Coordinates of N, CA and C in Angstrom, one line a residue:
M1 N 12.5 -4.0 8.0 CA 12.1 -2.9 7.2 C 10.8 -2.3 7.8
L2 N 9.8 -3.1 8.1 CA 8.5 -2.7 8.6 C 8.7 -2.0 9.9
T3 N 9.6 -2.5 10.8 CA 9.9 -1.9 12.1 C 10.4 -0.5 11.9
K4 N 11.4 -0.3 11.0 CA 11.9 1.0 10.7 C 10.9 1.9 10.2
C5 N 10.0 1.5 9.3 CA 8.9 2.3 8.9 C 8.0 2.8 10.0
L6 N 7.7 1.9 10.9 CA 6.8 2.3 12.0 C 7.5 3.3 13.0
I7 N 8.8 3.1 13.2 CA 9.5 4.0 14.1 C 9.6 5.4 13.5
T8 N 9.8 5.6 12.2 CA 10.0 6.9 11.6 C 8.7 7.6 11.3
Y9 N 7.6 6.9 11.3 CA 6.3 7.5 10.9 C 5.9 8.7 11.7
P10 N 6.0 8.8 13.0 CA 5.5 10.0 13.7 C 6.1 11.3 13.3
R11 N 7.3 11.3 12.9 CA 8.0 12.6 12.5 C 7.3 13.2 11.3
W12 N 6.7 12.4 10.4 CA 6.1 12.9 9.2 C 4.6 13.2 9.4
Y13 N 4.0 12.7 10.4 CA 2.6 12.7 10.6 C 2.0 14.1 10.6
R14 N 2.6 15.0 11.3 CA 2.1 16.4 11.4 C 2.1 17.2 10.1
N15 N 3.0 16.8 9.2 CA 3.2 17.5 7.9 C 2.4 17.0 6.7
L16 N 1.6 15.9 7.0 CA 0.9 15.3 5.9 C -0.4 15.9 5.6
S17 N -0.8 15.8 4.4 CA -2.1 16.3 4.0 C -3.2 15.3 4.5
A18 N -4.4 15.8 4.7 CA -5.5 15.0 5.1 C -5.8 13.9 4.1
A19 N -5.6 14.2 2.8 CA -5.8 13.2 1.8 C -4.9 12.0 1.9
V20 N -3.6 12.3 2.2 CA -2.6 11.2 2.3 C -2.9 10.4 3.5
L21 N -3.2 11.0 4.7 CA -3.5 10.2 5.9 C -4.8 9.4 5.7
D22 N -5.8 10.0 5.0 CA -7.0 9.3 4.7 C -6.8 8.1 3.8
A23 N -6.0 8.3 2.8 CA -5.7 7.2 1.9 C -5.0 6.1 2.6
F24 N -4.1 6.4 3.4 CA -3.3 5.3 4.2 C -4.3 4.5 5.1
S25 N -5.1 5.2 5.9 CA -5.9 4.5 6.9 C -7.1 3.8 6.2
S26 N -7.7 4.4 5.2 CA -8.9 3.8 4.6 C -8.5 2.6 3.7
I27 N -7.3 2.7 3.0 CA -6.9 1.5 2.2 C -6.6 0.4 3.1
L28 N -5.8 0.6 4.2 CA -5.5 -0.5 5.1 C -6.8 -1.0 5.8
D29 N -7.7 -0.1 6.2 CA -8.9 -0.6 6.9 C -9.7 -1.5 5.9
K30 N -9.8 -1.1 4.7 CA -10.5 -1.9 3.7 C -10.0 -3.3 3.5
K31 N -8.7 -3.5 3.8 CA -8.0 -4.8 3.6 C -8.6 -5.8 4.5
Q32 N -9.1 -5.4 5.7 CA -9.6 -6.3 6.7 C -8.6 -7.5 7.0
F33 N -7.5 -7.1 7.5 CA -6.5 -8.0 7.9 C -7.1 -9.0 8.8
A34 N -6.8 -10.3 8.8 CA -7.4 -11.3 9.5 C -7.3 -11.1 11.0
N35 N -8.4 -10.7 11.7 CA -8.5 -10.5 13.1 C -7.4 -9.5 13.6
K36 N -7.2 -8.4 12.8 CA -6.3 -7.4 13.1 C -6.9 -6.0 12.7
G37 N -6.5 -5.0 13.5 CA -6.9 -3.7 13.2 C -5.7 -2.7 13.3
I38 N -5.8 -1.6 12.7 CA -4.7 -0.6 12.8 C -5.2 0.6 13.6
E39 N -4.3 1.2 14.3 CA -4.5 2.5 15.0 C -3.4 3.4 14.5
I40 N -3.8 4.7 14.3 CA -2.9 5.7 13.8 C -3.0 6.9 14.7
S41 N -1.8 7.4 15.1 CA -1.7 8.5 16.0 C -0.4 9.3 15.8
P42 N -0.4 10.6 16.0 CA 0.8 11.4 15.9 C 1.8 11.0 17.0
E43 N 1.4 10.4 18.1 CA 2.2 10.0 19.2 C 3.1 8.8 18.9
F44 N 2.4 7.8 18.3 CA 3.1 6.5 18.1 C 3.2 6.1 16.7
G45 N 2.6 6.8 15.8 CA 2.6 6.4 14.4 C 1.5 5.5 14.1
F46 N 1.8 4.3 13.7 CA 0.7 3.3 13.6 C 1.1 2.0 14.2
R47 N 0.1 1.3 14.6 CA 0.4 -0.1 15.2 C -0.9 -0.9 15.0
F48 N -0.7 -2.2 15.1 CA -1.7 -3.2 14.9 C -2.2 -3.8 16.2
R49 N -3.5 -4.1 16.2 CA -4.0 -4.8 17.4 C -4.9 -6.0 16.9
T50 N -5.1 -6.9 17.8 CA -6.0 -8.0 17.6 C -7.4 -7.6 17.7
G51 N -8.3 -8.4 17.3 CA -9.7 -8.1 17.5 C -10.1 -7.9 18.9
E52 N -9.3 -8.5 19.8 CA -9.5 -8.3 21.3 C -8.8 -7.1 21.9
G53 N -8.1 -6.4 21.0 CA -7.4 -5.1 21.5 C -6.0 -5.3 21.9
E54 N -5.4 -6.5 21.8 CA -4.0 -6.7 22.2 C -3.1 -6.2 21.1
E55 N -2.0 -5.5 21.5 CA -1.1 -5.0 20.5 C -0.3 -6.2 19.9
L56 N -0.2 -6.1 18.6 CA 0.5 -7.2 17.8 C 1.9 -6.8 17.5
P57 N 2.8 -7.8 17.7 CA 4.2 -7.5 17.1 C 4.1 -7.5 15.6
L58 N 5.0 -6.8 15.0 CA 5.0 -6.7 13.5 C 5.2 -8.0 12.8
T59 N 5.9 -8.9 13.5 CA 6.2 -10.2 12.9 C 4.9 -11.1 12.9
A60 N 3.8 -10.6 13.6 CA 2.6 -11.4 13.6 C 1.8 -11.1 12.3
L61 N 2.2 -10.1 11.5 CA 1.5 -9.9 10.2 C 2.0 -10.9 9.2
S62 N 1.1 -11.3 8.4 CA 1.4 -12.3 7.3 C 2.4 -11.5 6.3
S63 N 3.0 -12.3 5.4 CA 3.9 -11.7 4.4 C 3.1 -10.7 3.5
G64 N 1.9 -11.1 3.2 CA 1.1 -10.3 2.3 C 0.7 -9.0 3.0
E65 N 0.3 -9.1 4.3 CA 0.0 -7.9 5.1 C 1.2 -7.0 5.3
Q66 N 2.4 -7.6 5.5 CA 3.6 -6.7 5.6 C 3.9 -6.1 4.3
Q67 N 3.7 -6.8 3.2 CA 4.0 -6.2 1.9 C 3.0 -5.0 1.6
E68 N 1.8 -5.2 2.0 CA 0.8 -4.1 1.8 C 1.2 -2.8 2.6
V69 N 1.5 -3.1 3.9 CA 1.8 -1.9 4.8 C 3.1 -1.2 4.3
V70 N 4.1 -2.0 3.9 CA 5.4 -1.4 3.5 C 5.2 -0.6 2.2
L71 N 4.5 -1.2 1.2 CA 4.3 -0.5 -0.1 C 3.5 0.8 0.1
L72 N 2.4 0.7 0.9 CA 1.6 1.9 1.1 C 2.4 2.9 1.8
Y73 N 3.2 2.5 2.8 CA 4.0 3.5 3.6 C 5.0 4.2 2.7
E74 N 5.7 3.4 1.9 CA 6.7 4.0 1.0 C 6.1 4.9 0.0
L75 N 5.0 4.5 -0.7 CA 4.3 5.3 -1.7 C 3.7 6.6 -1.1
L76 N 3.2 6.5 0.1 CA 2.5 7.7 0.7 C 3.4 8.6 1.5
F77 N 4.4 8.1 2.1 CA 5.2 8.9 3.0 C 6.6 9.1 2.6
R78 N 7.2 8.3 1.7 CA 8.6 8.4 1.4 C 8.9 8.9 0.0
V79 N 8.0 8.5 -1.0 CA 8.3 8.9 -2.4 C 7.9 10.4 -2.6
E80 N 8.8 11.1 -3.2 CA 8.7 12.5 -3.5 C 7.6 12.7 -4.5
P81 N 6.8 13.8 -4.4 CA 5.8 14.1 -5.4 C 6.5 14.3 -6.8
G82 N 5.9 13.8 -7.8 CA 6.5 13.9 -9.2 C 7.4 12.7 -9.5
A83 N 7.7 11.9 -8.6 CA 8.6 10.7 -8.8 C 7.9 9.7 -9.7
L84 N 8.8 8.9 -10.4 CA 8.4 7.8 -11.2 C 8.7 6.5 -10.3
V85 N 7.8 5.7 -10.0 CA 8.0 4.5 -9.2 C 7.8 3.3 -10.0
L86 N 8.7 2.4 -10.0 CA 8.7 1.1 -10.7 C 8.3 0.0 -9.7
I87 N 7.2 -0.7 -10.0 CA 6.7 -1.8 -9.2 C 6.7 -3.1 -10.0
D88 N 7.5 -4.1 -9.5 CA 7.6 -5.3 -10.3 C 6.8 -6.4 -9.6
E89 N 5.9 -7.0 -10.2 CA 5.1 -8.1 -9.8 C 4.6 -8.0 -8.4
P90 N 3.7 -7.0 -8.1 CA 3.2 -6.8 -6.7 C 2.3 -7.9 -6.3
E91 N 1.9 -8.8 -7.2 CA 0.9 -9.9 -6.8 C 1.5 -10.9 -5.8
T92 N 2.8 -11.0 -5.7 CA 3.5 -11.9 -4.8 C 3.0 -11.7 -3.4
S93 N 2.5 -12.8 -2.8 CA 2.0 -12.8 -1.4 C 0.7 -12.1 -1.2
L94 N 0.1 -11.5 -2.2 CA -1.2 -10.8 -1.9 C -2.4 -11.7 -2.0
H95 N -3.3 -11.5 -1.1 CA -4.6 -12.2 -1.0 C -5.3 -11.9 -2.4
V96 N -6.1 -12.8 -2.9 CA -6.8 -12.6 -4.1 C -7.6 -11.4 -4.1
A97 N -8.3 -11.1 -3.1 CA -9.2 -10.0 -3.0 C -8.4 -8.7 -3.1
W98 N -7.2 -8.7 -2.5 CA -6.3 -7.5 -2.5 C -5.8 -7.3 -3.9
K99 N -5.5 -8.4 -4.7 CA -5.1 -8.2 -6.1 C -6.1 -7.5 -6.9
N100 N -7.4 -7.8 -6.7 CA -8.5 -7.2 -7.4 C -8.6 -5.7 -7.1
E101 N -8.2 -5.3 -6.0 CA -8.3 -3.9 -5.5 C -7.0 -3.1 -5.8
F102 N -5.9 -3.8 -6.2 CA -4.6 -3.2 -6.2 C -4.5 -1.9 -7.0
L103 N -5.0 -1.9 -8.3 CA -4.9 -0.8 -9.2 C -5.8 0.4 -8.7
D104 N -6.9 0.1 -8.2 CA -7.8 1.1 -7.7 C -7.1 1.8 -6.5
D105 N -6.5 1.1 -5.6 CA -5.8 1.7 -4.5 C -4.6 2.5 -5.0
L106 N -3.9 1.9 -5.9 CA -2.7 2.6 -6.5 C -3.1 3.9 -7.1
S107 N -4.2 3.8 -7.9 CA -4.6 5.0 -8.5 C -5.0 6.2 -7.5
R108 N -5.6 5.8 -6.4 CA -5.9 6.8 -5.4 C -4.6 7.4 -4.8
I109 N -3.6 6.6 -4.6 CA -2.3 7.0 -4.1 C -1.6 7.9 -5.1
V110 N -1.6 7.6 -6.4 CA -1.0 8.4 -7.5 C -1.7 9.8 -7.5
R111 N -3.0 9.8 -7.4 CA -3.7 11.1 -7.3 C -3.3 11.9 -6.1
S112 N -3.3 11.3 -4.9 CA -3.1 12.1 -3.7 C -1.6 12.5 -3.6
R113 N -0.7 11.8 -4.2 CA 0.8 12.1 -4.0 C 1.4 12.8 -5.3
G114 N 0.7 12.8 -6.4 CA 1.2 13.4 -7.6 C 2.5 12.6 -8.1
I115 N 2.4 11.3 -8.1 CA 3.5 10.5 -8.6 C 3.0 9.7 -9.8
Q116 N 4.0 9.1 -10.5 CA 3.7 8.2 -11.6 C 4.2 6.8 -11.3
V117 N 3.5 5.8 -11.8 CA 3.9 4.4 -11.5 C 3.9 3.6 -12.8
L118 N 5.0 2.8 -13.0 CA 5.1 1.9 -14.0 C 5.2 0.5 -13.4
L119 N 4.2 -0.3 -13.7 CA 4.0 -1.6 -13.0 C 4.2 -2.8 -14.0
A120 N 4.9 -3.8 -13.6 CA 5.0 -5.0 -14.4 C 4.3 -6.1 -13.6
T121 N 3.5 -6.9 -14.4 CA 2.7 -7.9 -13.7 C 2.4 -9.0 -14.8
H122 N 2.2 -10.2 -14.3 CA 1.7 -11.3 -15.1 C 0.3 -11.7 -14.7
S123 N -0.3 -10.9 -13.8 CA -1.6 -11.3 -13.1 C -2.7 -10.5 -13.7
P124 N -3.7 -11.2 -14.3 CA -4.9 -10.5 -14.7 C -5.7 -10.0 -13.5
D125 N -5.5 -10.6 -12.4 CA -6.2 -10.2 -11.2 C -5.8 -8.8 -10.8
I126 N -4.5 -8.5 -11.0 CA -4.0 -7.1 -10.7 C -4.6 -6.1 -11.6
I127 N -4.7 -6.5 -12.9 CA -5.2 -5.6 -13.9 C -6.7 -5.3 -13.7
G128 N -7.5 -6.3 -13.3 CA -8.9 -6.1 -13.1 C -9.6 -5.5 -14.2
A129 N -10.3 -4.4 -14.0 CA -11.1 -3.8 -15.0 C -10.3 -2.7 -15.8
H130 N -9.0 -2.7 -15.6 CA -8.2 -1.6 -16.1 C -7.4 -2.0 -17.3
W131 N -7.9 -2.8 -18.2 CA -7.2 -3.3 -19.4 C -6.8 -2.1 -20.3
D132 N -7.5 -1.0 -20.2 CA -7.1 0.1 -21.1 C -5.8 0.8 -20.6
W133 N -5.3 0.4 -19.4 CA -4.1 1.0 -18.9 C -2.9 0.1 -19.3
V134 N -3.2 -1.1 -19.9 CA -2.1 -2.1 -20.2 C -1.4 -1.8 -21.5
V135 N -0.1 -2.0 -21.4 CA 0.7 -2.0 -22.6 C 1.4 -3.4 -22.6
D136 N 1.0 -4.2 -23.6 CA 1.6 -5.6 -23.7 C 2.9 -5.5 -24.4
L137 N 4.0 -5.8 -23.7 CA 5.3 -5.7 -24.3 C 5.6 -6.7 -25.4
W138 N 4.9 -7.8 -25.4 CA 5.1 -8.8 -26.5 C 4.5 -8.2 -27.8
E139 N 3.3 -7.5 -27.7 CA 2.7 -6.9 -28.9 C 3.6 -5.8 -29.4
I140 N 4.2 -5.0 -28.5 CA 5.1 -4.0 -29.0 C 6.3 -4.5 -29.8
S141 N 6.8 -5.7 -29.3 CA 8.0 -6.2 -29.9 C 7.8 -6.9 -31.3
Q142 N 6.6 -7.1 -31.7 CA 6.3 -7.7 -32.9 C 6.3 -6.8 -34.1

């Protein structure tokens, strides 16, 4: 899946708004993948390199890193504006620090793409400071 995302990326690059490209690169840069960096270009899309500058195969990314890249890619480049996206338990495989940033990053994507998101989670780390966004299904059922 990730390889397919990377191969198809360049064709969309030229048609994207600066806000979408900035959201993609700044959110990934902020993640500080372990000894990895990202390069973005209209010629090759995006690719990862080690701290020493060697290109990394996609399989060298951890499952959490792959999950972040694929989710960001799908939300920013594939989902149509105005769409409703359902995300189920995104905390799986995510680094603890990334869980704490998840809703802030997602909120930025929602604003830049004009989409809506319904998210299901059991993780208070995902919710962070956004308890006012939470609807507890157990409370509704009582």
